Amino acid sequence: MKQLIIINGPNLNLLGKREPEIYGDQTFEDYLEKLTAKFPDVTLSYYQSNIEGELINKIQEVGFSFDGIILNAAAYTHTSIGIGDAVKAIETPVIEVHISNTFSREEFRHQSYISPNSEGVILGFGLQSYDLAIESFRNQNE
Ligand code: DQA
């Protein structure tokens, strides 16, 4: 079974409460339960942190053994050279995801330090962005 992990960055622990007009009204925990049931043929782990260094530690920890990382670095996407470097340093492929369409929002959200070293980017499909990333890893042959 493919071993995948979703890594979520700052403020994504507030999904359901945070700006529901942009991010929806579902908690990530509820959504994760549905995702896990939808993809019984992959092993799905989940990690969330509001702290940049902890996100880097997790990327390094899984980045040489897992089959795929689905990374929503949230606001750090637009600021963190350190997370960008971590994505570059590891062997596990990364798919960058965002719930909102960052290109239809403020200019500062148009820059990403993650994209240049990601396999691909999925954004703007709400929480479904994560489903699509998992499907992509699932459809890739060993
Ligand atoms: C986000 C978009 C980011 O610009 C923002 O800072 C977030 C969430 C998204 O999933 O749409 O926290 O990554």
PDB file of N, CA and C in Angstrom, residues 34-113:
ATOM      1  N   LYS A  34     -13.667  11.021   6.211  1.00  0.00           N
ATOM      2  CA  LYS A  34     -14.269  10.665   4.915  1.00  0.00           C
ATOM      3  C   LYS A  34     -13.199  10.273   3.908  1.00  0.00           C
ATOM      4  N   LEU A  35     -12.096  11.021   3.931  1.00  0.00           N
ATOM      5  CA  LEU A  35     -10.999  10.726   2.987  1.00  0.00           C
ATOM      6  C   LEU A  35     -10.441   9.322   3.222  1.00  0.00           C
ATOM      7  N   THR A  36     -10.233   9.010   4.486  1.00  0.00           N
ATOM      8  CA  THR A  36      -9.657   7.715   4.848  1.00  0.00           C
ATOM      9  C   THR A  36     -10.581   6.590   4.374  1.00  0.00           C
ATOM     10  N   ALA A  37     -11.895   6.815   4.520  1.00  0.00           N
ATOM     11  CA  ALA A  37     -12.854   5.803   4.075  1.00  0.00           C
ATOM     12  C   ALA A  37     -12.886   5.708   2.549  1.00  0.00           C
ATOM     13  N   LYS A  38     -12.668   6.845   1.888  1.00  0.00           N
ATOM     14  CA  LYS A  38     -12.739   6.875   0.422  1.00  0.00           C
ATOM     15  C   LYS A  38     -11.540   6.172  -0.233  1.00  0.00           C
ATOM     16  N   PHE A  39     -10.403   6.200   0.460  1.00  0.00           N
ATOM     17  CA  PHE A  39      -9.186   5.614  -0.123  1.00  0.00           C
ATOM     18  C   PHE A  39      -8.634   4.495   0.769  1.00  0.00           C
ATOM     19  N   PRO A  40      -9.367   3.363   0.836  1.00  0.00           N
ATOM     20  CA  PRO A  40      -8.911   2.289   1.719  1.00  0.00           C
ATOM     21  C   PRO A  40      -7.625   1.623   1.225  1.00  0.00           C
ATOM     22  N   ASP A  41      -7.265   1.906  -0.031  1.00  0.00           N
ATOM     23  CA  ASP A  41      -6.092   1.255  -0.613  1.00  0.00           C
ATOM     24  C   ASP A  41      -4.800   2.067  -0.447  1.00  0.00           C
ATOM     25  N   VAL A  42      -4.839   3.139   0.335  1.00  0.00           N
ATOM     26  CA  VAL A  42      -3.596   3.845   0.670  1.00  0.00           C
ATOM     27  C   VAL A  42      -3.528   4.002   2.198  1.00  0.00           C
ATOM     28  N   THR A  43      -2.310   4.104   2.699  1.00  0.00           N
ATOM     29  CA  THR A  43      -2.141   4.396   4.127  1.00  0.00           C
ATOM     30  C   THR A  43      -1.945   5.893   4.242  1.00  0.00           C
ATOM     31  N   LEU A  44      -2.904   6.534   4.910  1.00  0.00           N
ATOM     32  CA  LEU A  44      -2.916   7.994   4.953  1.00  0.00           C
ATOM     33  C   LEU A  44      -2.617   8.485   6.364  1.00  0.00           C
ATOM     34  N   SER A  45      -1.536   9.257   6.490  1.00  0.00           N
ATOM     35  CA  SER A  45      -1.223   9.886   7.783  1.00  0.00           C
ATOM     36  C   SER A  45      -1.540  11.372   7.682  1.00  0.00           C
ATOM     37  N   TYR A  46      -1.592  12.006   8.845  1.00  0.00           N
ATOM     38  CA  TYR A  46      -1.923  13.432   8.874  1.00  0.00           C
ATOM     39  C   TYR A  46      -1.089  14.121   9.932  1.00  0.00           C
ATOM     40  N   TYR A  47      -0.595  15.305   9.579  1.00  0.00           N
ATOM     41  CA  TYR A  47       0.169  16.117  10.539  1.00  0.00           C
ATOM     42  C   TYR A  47      -0.179  17.573  10.312  1.00  0.00           C
ATOM     43  N   GLN A  48      -0.370  18.297  11.400  1.00  0.00           N
ATOM     44  CA  GLN A  48      -0.608  19.747  11.290  1.00  0.00           C
ATOM     45  C   GLN A  48       0.237  20.459  12.331  1.00  0.00           C
ATOM     46  N   SER A  49       0.832  21.580  11.921  1.00  0.00           N
ATOM     47  CA  SER A  49       1.539  22.420  12.885  1.00  0.00           C
ATOM     48  C   SER A  49       1.419  23.878  12.471  1.00  0.00           C
ATOM     49  N   ASN A  50       1.456  24.728  13.495  1.00  0.00           N
ATOM     50  CA  ASN A  50       1.480  26.171  13.246  1.00  0.00           C
ATOM     51  C   ASN A  50       2.910  26.700  13.231  1.00  0.00           C
ATOM     52  N   ILE A  51       3.872  25.789  13.399  1.00  0.00           N
ATOM     53  CA  ILE A  51       5.268  26.202  13.613  1.00  0.00           C
ATOM     54  C   ILE A  51       6.137  25.762  12.433  1.00  0.00           C
ATOM     55  N   GLU A  52       6.807  26.720  11.832  1.00  0.00           N
ATOM     56  CA  GLU A  52       7.583  26.471  10.614  1.00  0.00           C
ATOM     57  C   GLU A  52       8.596  25.333  10.789  1.00  0.00           C
ATOM     58  N   GLY A  53       9.388  25.404  11.876  1.00  0.00           N
ATOM     59  CA  GLY A  53      10.439  24.391  12.087  1.00  0.00           C
ATOM     60  C   GLY A  53       9.868  22.996  12.274  1.00  0.00           C
ATOM     61  N   GLU A  54       8.698  22.909  12.897  1.00  0.00           N
ATOM     62  CA  GLU A  54       8.070  21.589  13.077  1.00  0.00           C
ATOM     63  C   GLU A  54       7.629  21.013  11.733  1.00  0.00           C
ATOM     64  N   LEU A  55       7.185  21.885  10.855  1.00  0.00           N
ATOM     65  CA  LEU A  55       6.786  21.415   9.516  1.00  0.00           C
ATOM     66  C   LEU A  55       8.021  20.903   8.766  1.00  0.00           C
ATOM     67  N   ILE A  56       9.129  21.618   8.905  1.00  0.00           N
ATOM     68  CA  ILE A  56      10.379  21.189   8.260  1.00  0.00           C
ATOM     69  C   ILE A  56      10.830  19.847   8.840  1.00  0.00           C
ATOM     70  N   ASN A  57      10.763  19.715  10.166  1.00  0.00           N
ATOM     71  CA  ASN A  57      11.147  18.438  10.798  1.00  0.00           C
ATOM     72  C   ASN A  57      10.313  17.286  10.249  1.00  0.00           C
ATOM     73  N   LYS A  58       9.013  17.508  10.116  1.00  0.00           N
ATOM     74  CA  LYS A  58       8.135  16.431   9.625  1.00  0.00           C
ATOM     75  C   LYS A  58       8.446  16.088   8.165  1.00  0.00           C
ATOM     76  N   ILE A  59       8.682  17.120   7.342  1.00  0.00           N
ATOM     77  CA  ILE A  59       9.015  16.881   5.927  1.00  0.00           C
ATOM     78  C   ILE A  59      10.295  16.040   5.838  1.00  0.00           C
ATOM     79  N   GLN A  60      11.285  16.378   6.674  1.00  0.00           N
ATOM     80  CA  GLN A  60      12.541  15.609   6.669  1.00  0.00           C
ATOM     81  C   GLN A  60      12.311  14.179   7.164  1.00  0.00           C
ATOM     82  N   GLU A  61      11.461  14.053   8.180  1.00  0.00           N
ATOM     83  CA  GLU A  61      11.227  12.731   8.793  1.00  0.00           C
ATOM     84  C   GLU A  61      10.598  11.736   7.803  1.00  0.00           C
ATOM     85  N   VAL A  62       9.632  12.209   7.028  1.00  0.00           N
ATOM     86  CA  VAL A  62       8.918  11.291   6.122  1.00  0.00           C
ATOM     87  C   VAL A  62       9.514  11.303   4.712  1.00  0.00           C
ATOM     88  N   GLY A  63      10.382  12.269   4.446  1.00  0.00           N
ATOM     89  CA  GLY A  63      10.780  12.569   3.076  1.00  0.00           C
ATOM     90  C   GLY A  63      11.721  11.598   2.390  1.00  0.00           C
ATOM     91  N   PHE A  64      12.136  10.548   3.121  1.00  0.00           N
ATOM     92  CA  PHE A  64      13.001   9.552   2.486  1.00  0.00           C
ATOM     93  C   PHE A  64      12.374   8.163   2.534  1.00  0.00           C
ATOM     94  N   SER A  65      11.160   8.060   3.068  1.00  0.00           N
ATOM     95  CA  SER A  65      10.550   6.733   3.184  1.00  0.00           C
ATOM     96  C   SER A  65       9.106   6.691   2.661  1.00  0.00           C
ATOM     97  N   PHE A  66       8.381   7.790   2.732  1.00  0.00           N
ATOM     98  CA  PHE A  66       6.987   7.772   2.282  1.00  0.00           C
ATOM     99  C   PHE A  66       6.914   7.836   0.752  1.00  0.00           C
ATOM    100  N   ASP A  67       5.750   7.473   0.217  1.00  0.00           N
ATOM    101  CA  ASP A  67       5.569   7.489  -1.246  1.00  0.00           C
ATOM    102  C   ASP A  67       5.075   8.839  -1.756  1.00  0.00           C
ATOM    103  N   GLY A  68       4.482   9.635  -0.882  1.00  0.00           N
ATOM    104  CA  GLY A  68       3.999  10.938  -1.338  1.00  0.00           C
ATOM    105  C   GLY A  68       3.641  11.844  -0.181  1.00  0.00           C
ATOM    106  N   ILE A  69       3.867  13.135  -0.385  1.00  0.00           N
ATOM    107  CA  ILE A  69       3.482  14.143   0.607  1.00  0.00           C
ATOM    108  C   ILE A  69       2.508  15.107  -0.063  1.00  0.00           C
ATOM    109  N   ILE A  70       1.380  15.330   0.608  1.00  0.00           N
ATOM    110  CA  ILE A  70       0.401  16.325   0.153  1.00  0.00           C
ATOM    111  C   ILE A  70       0.568  17.496   1.109  1.00  0.00           C
ATOM    112  N   LEU A  71       1.109  18.587   0.602  1.00  0.00           N
ATOM    113  CA  LEU A  71       1.533  19.687   1.476  1.00  0.00           C
ATOM    114  C   LEU A  71       0.711  20.947   1.238  1.00  0.00           C
ATOM    115  N   ASN A  72       0.002  21.355   2.284  1.00  0.00           N
ATOM    116  CA  ASN A  72      -0.602  22.687   2.280  1.00  0.00           C
ATOM    117  C   ASN A  72       0.144  23.482   3.352  1.00  0.00           C
ATOM    118  N   ALA A  73       1.150  24.216   2.927  1.00  0.00           N
ATOM    119  CA  ALA A  73       1.970  24.970   3.885  1.00  0.00           C
ATOM    120  C   ALA A  73       1.274  26.260   4.308  1.00  0.00           C
ATOM    121  N   ALA A  74       0.054  26.477   3.827  1.00  0.00           N
ATOM    122  CA  ALA A  74      -0.757  27.652   4.191  1.00  0.00           C
ATOM    123  C   ALA A  74       0.070  28.930   4.002  1.00  0.00           C
ATOM    124  N   ALA A  75       0.053  29.839   4.959  1.00  0.00           N
ATOM    125  CA  ALA A  75       0.726  31.133   4.767  1.00  0.00           C
ATOM    126  C   ALA A  75       2.233  30.978   4.534  1.00  0.00           C
ATOM    127  N   TYR A  76       2.831  29.900   5.085  1.00  0.00           N
ATOM    128  CA  TYR A  76       4.276  29.697   4.875  1.00  0.00           C
ATOM    129  C   TYR A  76       4.621  29.438   3.411  1.00  0.00           C
ATOM    130  N   THR A  77       3.621  29.030   2.645  1.00  0.00           N
ATOM    131  CA  THR A  77       3.830  28.846   1.198  1.00  0.00           C
ATOM    132  C   THR A  77       4.476  30.089   0.594  1.00  0.00           C
ATOM    133  N   HIS A  78       3.993  31.235   1.071  1.00  0.00           N
ATOM    134  CA  HIS A  78       4.355  32.506   0.436  1.00  0.00           C
ATOM    135  C   HIS A  78       5.574  33.159   1.069  1.00  0.00           C
ATOM    136  N   THR A  79       6.084  32.557   2.154  1.00  0.00           N
ATOM    137  CA  THR A  79       7.174  33.222   2.890  1.00  0.00           C
ATOM    138  C   THR A  79       8.373  32.338   3.185  1.00  0.00           C
ATOM    139  N   SER A  80       8.187  31.014   3.185  1.00  0.00           N
ATOM    140  CA  SER A  80       9.207  30.166   3.801  1.00  0.00           C
ATOM    141  C   SER A  80      10.207  29.555   2.819  1.00  0.00           C
ATOM    142  N   ILE A  81      11.379  30.157   2.769  1.00  0.00           N
ATOM    143  CA  ILE A  81      12.470  29.568   1.993  1.00  0.00           C
ATOM    144  C   ILE A  81      12.873  28.237   2.644  1.00  0.00           C
ATOM    145  N   GLY A  82      12.762  28.163   3.979  1.00  0.00           N
ATOM    146  CA  GLY A  82      13.138  26.938   4.699  1.00  0.00           C
ATOM    147  C   GLY A  82      12.276  25.748   4.310  1.00  0.00           C
ATOM    148  N   ILE A  83      10.979  25.951   4.186  1.00  0.00           N
ATOM    149  CA  ILE A  83      10.108  24.827   3.778  1.00  0.00           C
ATOM    150  C   ILE A  83      10.360  24.503   2.307  1.00  0.00           C
ATOM    151  N   GLY A  84      10.553  25.536   1.504  1.00  0.00           N
ATOM    152  CA  GLY A  84      10.891  25.301   0.093  1.00  0.00           C
ATOM    153  C   GLY A  84      12.162  24.473  -0.039  1.00  0.00           C
ATOM    154  N   ASP A  85      13.172  24.805   0.756  1.00  0.00           N
ATOM    155  CA  ASP A  85      14.433  24.051   0.716  1.00  0.00           C
ATOM    156  C   ASP A  85      14.236  22.610   1.180  1.00  0.00           C
ATOM    157  N   ALA A  86      13.377  22.422   2.190  1.00  0.00           N
ATOM    158  CA  ALA A  86      13.121  21.069   2.697  1.00  0.00           C
ATOM    159  C   ALA A  86      12.482  20.215   1.604  1.00  0.00           C
ATOM    160  N   VAL A  87      11.541  20.797   0.870  1.00  0.00           N
ATOM    161  CA  VAL A  87      10.878  20.070  -0.225  1.00  0.00           C
ATOM    162  C   VAL A  87      11.911  19.690  -1.295  1.00  0.00           C
ATOM    163  N   LYS A  88      12.862  20.585  -1.510  1.00  0.00           N
ATOM    164  CA  LYS A  88      13.912  20.317  -2.501  1.00  0.00           C
ATOM    165  C   LYS A  88      14.874  19.229  -2.021  1.00  0.00           C
ATOM    166  N   ALA A  89      15.088  19.181  -0.702  1.00  0.00           N
ATOM    167  CA  ALA A  89      16.123  18.292  -0.139  1.00  0.00           C
ATOM    168  C   ALA A  89      15.712  16.823  -0.088  1.00  0.00           C
ATOM    169  N   ILE A  90      14.413  16.557  -0.074  1.00  0.00           N
ATOM    170  CA  ILE A  90      13.945  15.184   0.167  1.00  0.00           C
ATOM    171  C   ILE A  90      13.761  14.418  -1.143  1.00  0.00           C
ATOM    172  N   GLU A  91      13.498  13.111  -0.981  1.00  0.00           N
ATOM    173  CA  GLU A  91      13.293  12.262  -2.171  1.00  0.00           C
ATOM    174  C   GLU A  91      11.816  12.024  -2.477  1.00  0.00           C
ATOM    175  N   THR A  92      10.991  12.047  -1.443  1.00  0.00           N
ATOM    176  CA  THR A  92       9.554  11.787  -1.629  1.00  0.00           C
ATOM    177  C   THR A  92       8.915  12.919  -2.439  1.00  0.00           C
ATOM    178  N   PRO A  93       8.149  12.584  -3.485  1.00  0.00           N
ATOM    179  CA  PRO A  93       7.488  13.640  -4.248  1.00  0.00           C
ATOM    180  C   PRO A  93       6.418  14.378  -3.435  1.00  0.00           C
ATOM    181  N   VAL A  94       6.332  15.670  -3.693  1.00  0.00           N
ATOM    182  CA  VAL A  94       5.385  16.526  -2.976  1.00  0.00           C
ATOM    183  C   VAL A  94       4.360  17.080  -3.973  1.00  0.00           C
ATOM    184  N   ILE A  95       3.084  17.011  -3.604  1.00  0.00           N
ATOM    185  CA  ILE A  95       2.053  17.753  -4.336  1.00  0.00           C
ATOM    186  C   ILE A  95       1.610  18.895  -3.425  1.00  0.00           C
ATOM    187  N   GLU A  96       1.722  20.114  -3.931  1.00  0.00           N
ATOM    188  CA  GLU A  96       1.296  21.300  -3.179  1.00  0.00           C
ATOM    189  C   GLU A  96      -0.209  21.462  -3.367  1.00  0.00           C
ATOM    190  N   VAL A  97      -0.928  21.651  -2.279  1.00  0.00           N
ATOM    191  CA  VAL A  97      -2.371  21.892  -2.409  1.00  0.00           C
ATOM    192  C   VAL A  97      -2.782  23.154  -1.657  1.00  0.00           C
ATOM    193  N   HIS A  98      -3.840  23.765  -2.152  1.00  0.00           N
ATOM    194  CA  HIS A  98      -4.496  24.865  -1.444  1.00  0.00           C
ATOM    195  C   HIS A  98      -5.995  24.698  -1.601  1.00  0.00           C
ATOM    196  N   ILE A  99      -6.693  25.070  -0.555  1.00  0.00           N
ATOM    197  CA  ILE A  99      -8.151  24.975  -0.562  1.00  0.00           C
ATOM    198  C   ILE A  99      -8.720  26.060  -1.483  1.00  0.00           C
ATOM    199  N   SER A 100      -8.200  27.265  -1.330  1.00  0.00           N
ATOM    200  CA  SER A 100      -8.686  28.398  -2.129  1.00  0.00           C
ATOM    201  C   SER A 100      -7.833  28.558  -3.387  1.00  0.00           C
ATOM    202  N   ASN A 101      -8.364  29.320  -4.330  1.00  0.00           N
ATOM    203  CA  ASN A 101      -7.575  29.666  -5.523  1.00  0.00           C
ATOM    204  C   ASN A 101      -6.720  30.878  -5.161  1.00  0.00           C
ATOM    205  N   THR A 102      -5.491  30.606  -4.805  1.00  0.00           N
ATOM    206  CA  THR A 102      -4.614  31.671  -4.302  1.00  0.00           C
ATOM    207  C   THR A 102      -4.355  32.747  -5.368  1.00  0.00           C
ATOM    208  N   PHE A 103      -4.521  32.379  -6.633  1.00  0.00           N
ATOM    209  CA  PHE A 103      -4.278  33.355  -7.710  1.00  0.00           C
ATOM    210  C   PHE A 103      -5.427  34.337  -7.897  1.00  0.00           C
ATOM    211  N   SER A 104      -6.574  34.013  -7.333  1.00  0.00           N
ATOM    212  CA  SER A 104      -7.698  34.956  -7.423  1.00  0.00           C
ATOM    213  C   SER A 104      -7.771  35.831  -6.170  1.00  0.00           C
ATOM    214  N   ARG A 105      -6.771  35.699  -5.295  1.00  0.00           N
ATOM    215  CA  ARG A 105      -6.767  36.447  -4.038  1.00  0.00           C
ATOM    216  C   ARG A 105      -5.646  37.503  -4.060  1.00  0.00           C
ATOM    217  N   GLU A 106      -5.245  37.954  -2.888  1.00  0.00           N
ATOM    218  CA  GLU A 106      -4.255  39.035  -2.826  1.00  0.00           C
ATOM    219  C   GLU A 106      -2.958  38.650  -3.542  1.00  0.00           C
ATOM    220  N   GLU A 107      -2.281  39.662  -4.017  1.00  0.00           N
ATOM    221  CA  GLU A 107      -1.037  39.488  -4.770  1.00  0.00           C
ATOM    222  C   GLU A 107       0.008  38.663  -3.988  1.00  0.00           C
ATOM    223  N   PHE A 108       0.085  38.908  -2.665  1.00  0.00           N
ATOM    224  CA  PHE A 108       1.130  38.200  -1.894  1.00  0.00           C
ATOM    225  C   PHE A 108       0.911  36.691  -1.866  1.00  0.00           C
ATOM    226  N   ARG A 109      -0.297  36.245  -2.221  1.00  0.00           N
ATOM    227  CA  ARG A 109      -0.561  34.798  -2.255  1.00  0.00           C
ATOM    228  C   ARG A 109      -0.187  34.177  -3.605  1.00  0.00           C
ATOM    229  N   HIS A 110       0.278  34.990  -4.533  1.00  0.00           N
ATOM    230  CA  HIS A 110       0.603  34.465  -5.859  1.00  0.00           C
ATOM    231  C   HIS A 110       1.997  33.843  -5.892  1.00  0.00           C
ATOM    232  N   GLN A 111       2.802  34.196  -4.889  1.00  0.00           N
ATOM    233  CA  GLN A 111       4.175  33.675  -4.810  1.00  0.00           C
ATOM    234  C   GLN A 111       4.175  32.383  -4.000  1.00  0.00           C
ATOM    235  N   SER A 112       4.882  31.351  -4.482  1.00  0.00           N
ATOM    236  CA  SER A 112       5.019  30.123  -3.695  1.00  0.00           C
ATOM    237  C   SER A 112       6.467  29.654  -3.702  1.00  0.00           C
ATOM    238  N   TYR A 113       6.990  29.383  -2.491  1.00  0.00           N
ATOM    239  CA  TYR A 113       8.328  28.791  -2.378  1.00  0.00           C
ATOM    240  C   TYR A 113       8.271  27.268  -2.494  1.00  0.00           C
TER     241      TYR A 113
END
